[in-house]
Tab-separated table of C-alpha atoms in Angstrom:
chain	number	residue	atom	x	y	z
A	1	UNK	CA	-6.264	-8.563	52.022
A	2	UNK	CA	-3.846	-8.805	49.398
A	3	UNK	CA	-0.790	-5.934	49.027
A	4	UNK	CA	-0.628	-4.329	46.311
A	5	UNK	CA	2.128	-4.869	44.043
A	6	UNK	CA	4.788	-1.590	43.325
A	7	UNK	CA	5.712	-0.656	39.808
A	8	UNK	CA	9.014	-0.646	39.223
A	9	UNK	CA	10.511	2.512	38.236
A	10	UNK	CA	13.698	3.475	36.067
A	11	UNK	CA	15.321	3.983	39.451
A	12	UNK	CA	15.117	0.299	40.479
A	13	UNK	CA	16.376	-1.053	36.882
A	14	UNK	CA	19.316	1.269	37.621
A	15	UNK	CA	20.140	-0.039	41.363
A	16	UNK	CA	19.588	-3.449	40.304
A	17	UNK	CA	21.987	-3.981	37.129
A	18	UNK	CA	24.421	-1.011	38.946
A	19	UNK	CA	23.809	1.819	36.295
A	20	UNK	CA	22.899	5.486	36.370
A	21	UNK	CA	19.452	6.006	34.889
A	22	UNK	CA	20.619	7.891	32.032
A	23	UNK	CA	22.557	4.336	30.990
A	24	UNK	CA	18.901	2.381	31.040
A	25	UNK	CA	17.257	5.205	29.153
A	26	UNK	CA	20.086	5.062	26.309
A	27	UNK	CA	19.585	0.963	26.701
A	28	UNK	CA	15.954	1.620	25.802
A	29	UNK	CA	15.710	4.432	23.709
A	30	UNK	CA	18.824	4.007	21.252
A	31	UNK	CA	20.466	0.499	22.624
A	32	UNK	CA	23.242	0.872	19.347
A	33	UNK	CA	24.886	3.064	21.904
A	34	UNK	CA	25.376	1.037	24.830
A	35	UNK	CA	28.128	-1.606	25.025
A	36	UNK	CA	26.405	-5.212	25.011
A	37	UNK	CA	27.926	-6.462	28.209
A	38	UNK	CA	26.032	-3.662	30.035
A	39	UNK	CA	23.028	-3.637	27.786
A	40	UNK	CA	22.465	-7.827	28.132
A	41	UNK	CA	22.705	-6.485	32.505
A	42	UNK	CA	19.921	-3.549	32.197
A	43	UNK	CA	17.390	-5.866	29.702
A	44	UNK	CA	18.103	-8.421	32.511
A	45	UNK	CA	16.825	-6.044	35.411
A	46	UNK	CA	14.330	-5.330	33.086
A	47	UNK	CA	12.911	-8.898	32.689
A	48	UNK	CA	13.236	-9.456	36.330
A	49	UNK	CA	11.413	-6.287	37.615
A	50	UNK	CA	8.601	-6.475	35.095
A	51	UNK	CA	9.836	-2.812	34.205
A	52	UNK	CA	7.657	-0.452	31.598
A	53	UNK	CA	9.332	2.202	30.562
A	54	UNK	CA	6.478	5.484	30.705
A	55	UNK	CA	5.283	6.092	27.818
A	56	UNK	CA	3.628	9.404	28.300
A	57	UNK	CA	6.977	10.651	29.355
A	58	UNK	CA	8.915	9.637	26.215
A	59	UNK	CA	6.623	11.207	24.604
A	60	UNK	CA	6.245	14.778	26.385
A	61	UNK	CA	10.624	14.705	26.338
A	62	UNK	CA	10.650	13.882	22.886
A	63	UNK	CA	7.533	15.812	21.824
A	64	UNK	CA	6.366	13.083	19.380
A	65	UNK	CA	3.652	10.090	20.107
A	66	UNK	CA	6.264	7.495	17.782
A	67	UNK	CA	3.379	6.628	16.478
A	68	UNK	CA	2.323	6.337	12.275
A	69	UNK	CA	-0.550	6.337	10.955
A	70	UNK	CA	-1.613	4.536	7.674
A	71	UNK	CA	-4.831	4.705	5.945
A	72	UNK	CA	-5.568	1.798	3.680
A	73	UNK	CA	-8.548	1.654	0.808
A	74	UNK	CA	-9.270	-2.083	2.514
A	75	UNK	CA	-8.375	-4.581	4.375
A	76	UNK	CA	-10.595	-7.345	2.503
A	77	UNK	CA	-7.965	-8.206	0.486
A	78	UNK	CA	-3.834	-8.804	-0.106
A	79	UNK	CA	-2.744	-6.095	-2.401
A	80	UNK	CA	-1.320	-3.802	0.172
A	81	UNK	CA	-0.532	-6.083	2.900
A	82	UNK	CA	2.736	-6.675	1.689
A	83	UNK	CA	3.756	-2.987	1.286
A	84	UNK	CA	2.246	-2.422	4.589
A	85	UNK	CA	3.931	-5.328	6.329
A	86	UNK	CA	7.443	-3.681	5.026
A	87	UNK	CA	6.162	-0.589	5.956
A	88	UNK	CA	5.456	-1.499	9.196
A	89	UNK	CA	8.739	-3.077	9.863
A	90	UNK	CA	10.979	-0.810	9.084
A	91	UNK	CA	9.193	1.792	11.153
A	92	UNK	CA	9.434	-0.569	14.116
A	93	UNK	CA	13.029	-0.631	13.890
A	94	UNK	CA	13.056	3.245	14.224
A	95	UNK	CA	10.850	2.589	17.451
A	96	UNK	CA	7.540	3.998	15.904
A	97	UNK	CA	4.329	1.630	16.379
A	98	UNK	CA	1.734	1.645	13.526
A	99	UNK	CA	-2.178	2.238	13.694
A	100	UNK	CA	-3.756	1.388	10.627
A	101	UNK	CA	-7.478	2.072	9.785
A	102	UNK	CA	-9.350	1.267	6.703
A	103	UNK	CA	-11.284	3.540	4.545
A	104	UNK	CA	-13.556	0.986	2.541
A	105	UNK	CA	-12.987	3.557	-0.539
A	106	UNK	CA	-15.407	6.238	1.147
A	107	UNK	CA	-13.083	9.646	0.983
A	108	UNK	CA	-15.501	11.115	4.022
A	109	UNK	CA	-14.198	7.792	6.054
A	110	UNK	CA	-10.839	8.840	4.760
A	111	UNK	CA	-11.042	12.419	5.825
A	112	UNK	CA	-12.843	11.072	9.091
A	113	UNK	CA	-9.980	9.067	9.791
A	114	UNK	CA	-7.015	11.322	8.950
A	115	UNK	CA	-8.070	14.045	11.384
A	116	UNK	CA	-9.049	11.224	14.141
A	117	UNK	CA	-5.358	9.801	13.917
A	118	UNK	CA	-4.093	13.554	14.119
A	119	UNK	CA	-5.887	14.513	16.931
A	120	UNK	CA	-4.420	11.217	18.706
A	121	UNK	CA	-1.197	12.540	18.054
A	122	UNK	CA	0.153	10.491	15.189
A	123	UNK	CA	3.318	11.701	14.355
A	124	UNK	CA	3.027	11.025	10.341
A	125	UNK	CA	0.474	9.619	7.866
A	126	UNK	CA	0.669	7.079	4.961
A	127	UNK	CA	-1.997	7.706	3.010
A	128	UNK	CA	-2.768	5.799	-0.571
A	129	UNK	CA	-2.840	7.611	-4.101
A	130	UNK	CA	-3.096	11.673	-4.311
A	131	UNK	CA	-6.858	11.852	-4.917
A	132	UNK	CA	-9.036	14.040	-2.097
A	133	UNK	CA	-10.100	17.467	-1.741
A	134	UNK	CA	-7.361	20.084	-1.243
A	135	UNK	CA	-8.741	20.915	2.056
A	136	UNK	CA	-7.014	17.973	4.124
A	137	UNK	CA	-4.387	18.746	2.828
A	138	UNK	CA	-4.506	22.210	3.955
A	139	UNK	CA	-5.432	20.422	7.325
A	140	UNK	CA	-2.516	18.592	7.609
A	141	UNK	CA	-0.280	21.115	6.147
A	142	UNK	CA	-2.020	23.218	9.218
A	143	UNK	CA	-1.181	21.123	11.808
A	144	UNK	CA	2.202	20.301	10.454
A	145	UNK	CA	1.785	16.755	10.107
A	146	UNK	CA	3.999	15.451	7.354
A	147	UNK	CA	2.326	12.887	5.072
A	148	UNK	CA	3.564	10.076	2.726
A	149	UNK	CA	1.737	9.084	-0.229
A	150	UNK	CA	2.519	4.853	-1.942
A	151	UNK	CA	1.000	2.904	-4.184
A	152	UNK	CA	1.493	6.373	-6.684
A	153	UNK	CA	3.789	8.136	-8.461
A	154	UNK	CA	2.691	11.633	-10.240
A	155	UNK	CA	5.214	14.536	-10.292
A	156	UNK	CA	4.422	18.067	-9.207
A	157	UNK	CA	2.065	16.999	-6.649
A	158	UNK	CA	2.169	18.964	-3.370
A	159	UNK	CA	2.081	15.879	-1.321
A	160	UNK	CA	5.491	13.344	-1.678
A	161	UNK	CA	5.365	9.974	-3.034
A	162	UNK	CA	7.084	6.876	-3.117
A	163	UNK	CA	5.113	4.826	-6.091
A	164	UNK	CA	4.966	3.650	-9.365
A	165	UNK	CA	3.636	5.138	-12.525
A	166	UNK	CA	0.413	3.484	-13.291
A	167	UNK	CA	-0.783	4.871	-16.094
A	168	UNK	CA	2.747	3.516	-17.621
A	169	UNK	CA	2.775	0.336	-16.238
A	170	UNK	CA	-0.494	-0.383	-17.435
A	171	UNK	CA	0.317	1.259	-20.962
A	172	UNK	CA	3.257	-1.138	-21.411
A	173	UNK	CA	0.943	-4.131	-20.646
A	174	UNK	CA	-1.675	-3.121	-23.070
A	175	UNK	CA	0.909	-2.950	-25.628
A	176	UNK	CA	2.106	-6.270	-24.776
A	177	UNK	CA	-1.318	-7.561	-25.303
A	178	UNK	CA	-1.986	-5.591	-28.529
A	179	UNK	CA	1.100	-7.065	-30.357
A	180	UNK	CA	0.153	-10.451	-29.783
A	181	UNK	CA	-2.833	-9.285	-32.009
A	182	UNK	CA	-5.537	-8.465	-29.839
A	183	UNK	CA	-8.068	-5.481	-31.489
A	184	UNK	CA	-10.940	-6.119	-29.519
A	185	UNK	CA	-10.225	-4.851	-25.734
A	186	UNK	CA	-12.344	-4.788	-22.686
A	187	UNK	CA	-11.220	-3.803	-18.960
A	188	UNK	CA	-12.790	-4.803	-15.581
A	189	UNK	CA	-11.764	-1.988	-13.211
A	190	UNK	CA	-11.368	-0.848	-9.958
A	191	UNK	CA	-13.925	2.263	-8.739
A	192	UNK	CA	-12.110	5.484	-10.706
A	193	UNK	CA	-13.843	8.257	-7.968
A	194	UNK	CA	-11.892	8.974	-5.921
A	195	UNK	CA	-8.969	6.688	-7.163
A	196	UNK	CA	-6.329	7.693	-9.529
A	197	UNK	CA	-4.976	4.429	-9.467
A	198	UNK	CA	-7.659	3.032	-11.211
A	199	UNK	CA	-7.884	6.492	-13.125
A	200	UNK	CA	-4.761	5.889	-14.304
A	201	UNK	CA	-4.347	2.050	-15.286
A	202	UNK	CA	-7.623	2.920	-17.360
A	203	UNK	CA	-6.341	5.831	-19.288
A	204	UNK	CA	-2.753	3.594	-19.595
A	205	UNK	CA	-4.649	1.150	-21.625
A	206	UNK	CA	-6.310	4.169	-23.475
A	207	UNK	CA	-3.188	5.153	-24.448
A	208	UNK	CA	-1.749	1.663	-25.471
A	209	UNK	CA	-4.733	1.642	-28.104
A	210	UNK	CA	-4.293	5.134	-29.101
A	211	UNK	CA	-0.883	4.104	-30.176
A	212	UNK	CA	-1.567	1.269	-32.010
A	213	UNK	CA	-4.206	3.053	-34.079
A	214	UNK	CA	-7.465	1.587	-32.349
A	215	UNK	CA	-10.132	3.346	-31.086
A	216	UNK	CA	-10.331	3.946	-27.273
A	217	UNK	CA	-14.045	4.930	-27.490
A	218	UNK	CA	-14.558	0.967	-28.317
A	219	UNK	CA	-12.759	-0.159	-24.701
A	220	UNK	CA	-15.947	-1.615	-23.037
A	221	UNK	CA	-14.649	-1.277	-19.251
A	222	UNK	CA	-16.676	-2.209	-15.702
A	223	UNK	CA	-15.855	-0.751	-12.514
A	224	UNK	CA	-16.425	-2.446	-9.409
A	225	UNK	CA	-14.949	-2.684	-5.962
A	226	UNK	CA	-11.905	-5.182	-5.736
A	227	UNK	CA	-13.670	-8.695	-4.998
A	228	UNK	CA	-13.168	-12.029	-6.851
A	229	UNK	CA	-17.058	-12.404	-7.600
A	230	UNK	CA	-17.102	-9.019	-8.470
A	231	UNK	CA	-14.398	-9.828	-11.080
A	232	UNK	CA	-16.305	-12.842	-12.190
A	233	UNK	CA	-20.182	-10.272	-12.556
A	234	UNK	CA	-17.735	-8.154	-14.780
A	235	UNK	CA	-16.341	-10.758	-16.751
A	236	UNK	CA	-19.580	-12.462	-17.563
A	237	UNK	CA	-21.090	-8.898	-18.145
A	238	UNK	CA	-18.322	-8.649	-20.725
A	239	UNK	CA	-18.764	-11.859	-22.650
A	240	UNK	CA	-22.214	-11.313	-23.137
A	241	UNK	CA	-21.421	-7.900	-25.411
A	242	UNK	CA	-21.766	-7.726	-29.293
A	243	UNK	CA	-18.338	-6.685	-29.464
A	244	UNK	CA	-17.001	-10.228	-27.555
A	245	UNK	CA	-13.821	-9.052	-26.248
A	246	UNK	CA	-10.402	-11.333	-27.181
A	247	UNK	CA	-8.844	-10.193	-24.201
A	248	UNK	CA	-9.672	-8.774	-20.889
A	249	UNK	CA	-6.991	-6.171	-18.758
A	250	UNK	CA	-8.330	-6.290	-14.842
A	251	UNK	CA	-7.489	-3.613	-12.884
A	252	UNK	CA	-5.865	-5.882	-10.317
A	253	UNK	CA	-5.276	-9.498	-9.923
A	254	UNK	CA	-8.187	-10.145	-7.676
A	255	UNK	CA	-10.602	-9.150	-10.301
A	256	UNK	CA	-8.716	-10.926	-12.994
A	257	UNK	CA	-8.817	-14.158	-10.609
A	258	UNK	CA	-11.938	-13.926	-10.393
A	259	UNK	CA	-12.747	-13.214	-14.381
A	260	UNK	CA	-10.705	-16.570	-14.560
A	261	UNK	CA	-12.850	-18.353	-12.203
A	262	UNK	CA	-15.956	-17.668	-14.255
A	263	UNK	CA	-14.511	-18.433	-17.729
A	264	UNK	CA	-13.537	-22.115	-16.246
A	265	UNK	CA	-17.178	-21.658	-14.845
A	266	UNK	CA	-18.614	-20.890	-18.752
A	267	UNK	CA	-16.903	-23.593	-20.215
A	268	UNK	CA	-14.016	-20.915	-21.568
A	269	UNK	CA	-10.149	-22.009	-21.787
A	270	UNK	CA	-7.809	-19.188	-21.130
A	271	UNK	CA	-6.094	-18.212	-22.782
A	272	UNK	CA	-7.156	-20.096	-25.572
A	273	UNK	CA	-10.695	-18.998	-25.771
A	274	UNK	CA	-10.113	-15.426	-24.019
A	275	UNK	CA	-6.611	-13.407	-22.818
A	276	UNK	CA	-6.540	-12.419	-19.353
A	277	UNK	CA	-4.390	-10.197	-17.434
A	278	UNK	CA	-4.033	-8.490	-13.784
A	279	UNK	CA	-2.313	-6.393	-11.856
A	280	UNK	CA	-0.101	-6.060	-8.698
A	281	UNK	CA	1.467	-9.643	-8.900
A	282	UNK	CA	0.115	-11.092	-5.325
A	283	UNK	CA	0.255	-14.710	-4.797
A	284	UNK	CA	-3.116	-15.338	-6.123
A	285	UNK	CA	-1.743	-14.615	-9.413
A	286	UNK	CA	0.965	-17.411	-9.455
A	287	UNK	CA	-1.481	-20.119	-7.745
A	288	UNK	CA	-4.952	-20.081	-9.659
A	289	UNK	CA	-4.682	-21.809	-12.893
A	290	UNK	CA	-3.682	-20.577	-14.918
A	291	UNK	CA	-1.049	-18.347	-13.899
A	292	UNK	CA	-1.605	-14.622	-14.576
A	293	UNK	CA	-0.298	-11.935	-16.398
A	294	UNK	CA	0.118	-9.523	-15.021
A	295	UNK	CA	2.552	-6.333	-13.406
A	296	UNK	CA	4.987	-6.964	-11.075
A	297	UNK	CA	4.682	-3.989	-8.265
A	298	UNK	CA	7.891	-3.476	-5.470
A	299	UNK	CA	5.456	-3.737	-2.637
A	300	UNK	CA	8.121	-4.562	-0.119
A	301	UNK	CA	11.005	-2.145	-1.217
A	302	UNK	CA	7.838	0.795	-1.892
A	303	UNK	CA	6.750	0.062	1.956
A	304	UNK	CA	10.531	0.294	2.989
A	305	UNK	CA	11.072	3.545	1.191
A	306	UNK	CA	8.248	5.247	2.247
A	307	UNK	CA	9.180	4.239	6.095
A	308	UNK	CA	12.584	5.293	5.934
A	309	UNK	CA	11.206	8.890	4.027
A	310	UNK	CA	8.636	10.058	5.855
A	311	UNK	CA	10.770	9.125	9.105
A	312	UNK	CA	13.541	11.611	8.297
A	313	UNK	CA	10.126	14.116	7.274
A	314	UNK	CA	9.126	13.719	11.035
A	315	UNK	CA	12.484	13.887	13.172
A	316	UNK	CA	14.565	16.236	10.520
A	317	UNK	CA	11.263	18.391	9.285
A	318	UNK	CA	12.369	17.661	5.426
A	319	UNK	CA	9.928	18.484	3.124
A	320	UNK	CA	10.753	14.918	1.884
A	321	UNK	CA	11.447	13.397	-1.637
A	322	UNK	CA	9.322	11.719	-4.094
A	323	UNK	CA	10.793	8.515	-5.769
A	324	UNK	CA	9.480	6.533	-8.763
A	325	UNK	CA	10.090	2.840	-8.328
A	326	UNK	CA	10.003	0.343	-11.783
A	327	UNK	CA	7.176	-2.062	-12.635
A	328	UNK	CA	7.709	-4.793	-14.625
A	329	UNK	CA	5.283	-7.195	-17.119
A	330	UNK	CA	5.375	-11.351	-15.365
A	331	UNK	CA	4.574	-13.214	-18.891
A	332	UNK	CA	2.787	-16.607	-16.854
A	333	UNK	CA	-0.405	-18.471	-19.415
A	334	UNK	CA	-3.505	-16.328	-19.203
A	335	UNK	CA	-2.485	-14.191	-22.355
A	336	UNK	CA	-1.653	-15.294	-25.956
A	337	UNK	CA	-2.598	-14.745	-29.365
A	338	UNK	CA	-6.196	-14.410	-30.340
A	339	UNK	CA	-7.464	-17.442	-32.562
């Protein structure tokens, strides 16, 4: 019969790089204050004895999990896996570990999976946009969980943010595209329930024709979830109007990619026959051909921010900050003049 093998305990890291305990918990815990000589010994004994430091009593000591939660829209696509990735970094370097769940744009899966990652303890929550019912965040405010919201900006909300102003963003693109002499607008969109991102970059372009003396009431506009063929149903939807659009603002770049795809697919040149624009400035918008328009979003410095906030939320209880961060417009080849 095989022995069984003993787990090593803090004790036998201490004995075997000739330390007191309390210098291998300060190795582990908060190395920056441990000289390297004798942290490179204790990491040593470490390696050799196969140690694992106990979780569950780091976390009764310190009375947090160090764990975050985030709660993403979707996964099925790359416009918040750079923000994430950031995000997710910079909380690692803090010594928090991220769970991450997706949503699929269903606020009950939302609401399902905020008080889930609550009642496992998570020590904060990212959460997307400001849009659900007041009650979770009574919840949370109830079980003193402090949250963080990205990927939105909107003063005076009770909840902190570290975003960018959408309806703006997408107010100074419209412009852009009605000074190049575009009067007949259309606008494939994101889902607006639930979403005030989408809300938002709709009204922005609203606005953009309001000021320029056209008529919002004629902005023909199609929601649907964020997938390239759903882009392309939308844009061929759109051509097929009366009121044949010269340009078309997407909500994001995978729609736009995907309006793209199906012009080449209809024999249409962009930008030549039809303007196209996006939003978010992924990858896919410098690769496909051609190269979008579109708005430039901080994804990794909004992720970093809203790590480093809603950490000093959690171990200082701040009531933490709200920070708008600047968009800009990427001029690529999809847009020009109307003929």
């Amino acid at each position: 019969m095989s022995k069984l093998r003993s787990v090593p305990t803090l004790d036998d890291v201490a004995k075997r790089a000739g330390v007191s305990t309390a210098t291998v918990s300060r190795c582990l815990n908060d190395p920056k204050r441990v000289v390297a000589a004798t942290r490179e010994r204790v990491m040593s004994a470490v390696e050799a004895l196969g140690y694992t430091p106990n979780f569950a009593a780091r976390v009764m000591a310190a009375k947090r999990s160090f764990t975050i939660g985030a709660i993403i829209p979707t996964m099925e696509n790359a416009i918040f896996a750079r923000g994430l990735q950031a995000f997710q970094e910079e909380i690692h370097k803090r010594g928090y570990t991220l769970l991450v769940s997706s949503s699929a744009y269903k606020p009950e899966v939302e609401e399902e999976q905020i008080r889930t990652l609550v009642a496992r303890g998570a020590d904060g929550l990212l959460l997307i946009g400001h849009d659900r019912q007041a009650r979770i965040y009574d919840y949370l405010e109830q079980q003193k969980v402090p949250v963080m919201v990205a990927w939105s900006f909107i003063p005076g909300k009770r909840t902190p943010s570290i975003g960018f102003d959408n309806r703006q963003a997408m107010m100074a693109l419209a412009d852009e595209v009605i000074k190049l002499g575009h009067q007949s607008l259309a606008m494939i969109s994101g889902m607006s329930q639930g979403n005030d991102r989408a809300q938002l970059r709709i009204q922005g372009v609203k606005d953009a024709m309001q000021m320029h003396g056209l008529s919002p009431e004629t902005l023909s506009i199609v929601e649907t979830p964020y997938e390239i063929e759903n882009g392309a149903e939308a844009f061929e939807h759109l051509i097929a109007e009366d009121n044949r659009p010269t340009a078309i603002l997407c909500g994001n770049d995978v729609l736009a990619v995907g309006a793209v795809r199906q012009a080449e697919k209809m024999g249409l040149r962009v930008p030549d026959d039809i303007s196209i624009t996006g939003f978010d400035d992924i990858e896919l918008a410098r690769i496909v051909q051609p190269g979008l328009t579109t708005i430039h979003v901080p994804h990794r410095e909004m992720g970093r921010k809203a790590a480093s906030e809603l950490i000093e939320m959690i171990e200082h209880s701040k009531p933490g900050q709200s920070i708008r961060l600047d968009t800009k417009i990427v001029s690529r080849h999809s847009l020009t003049c109307p003929r």
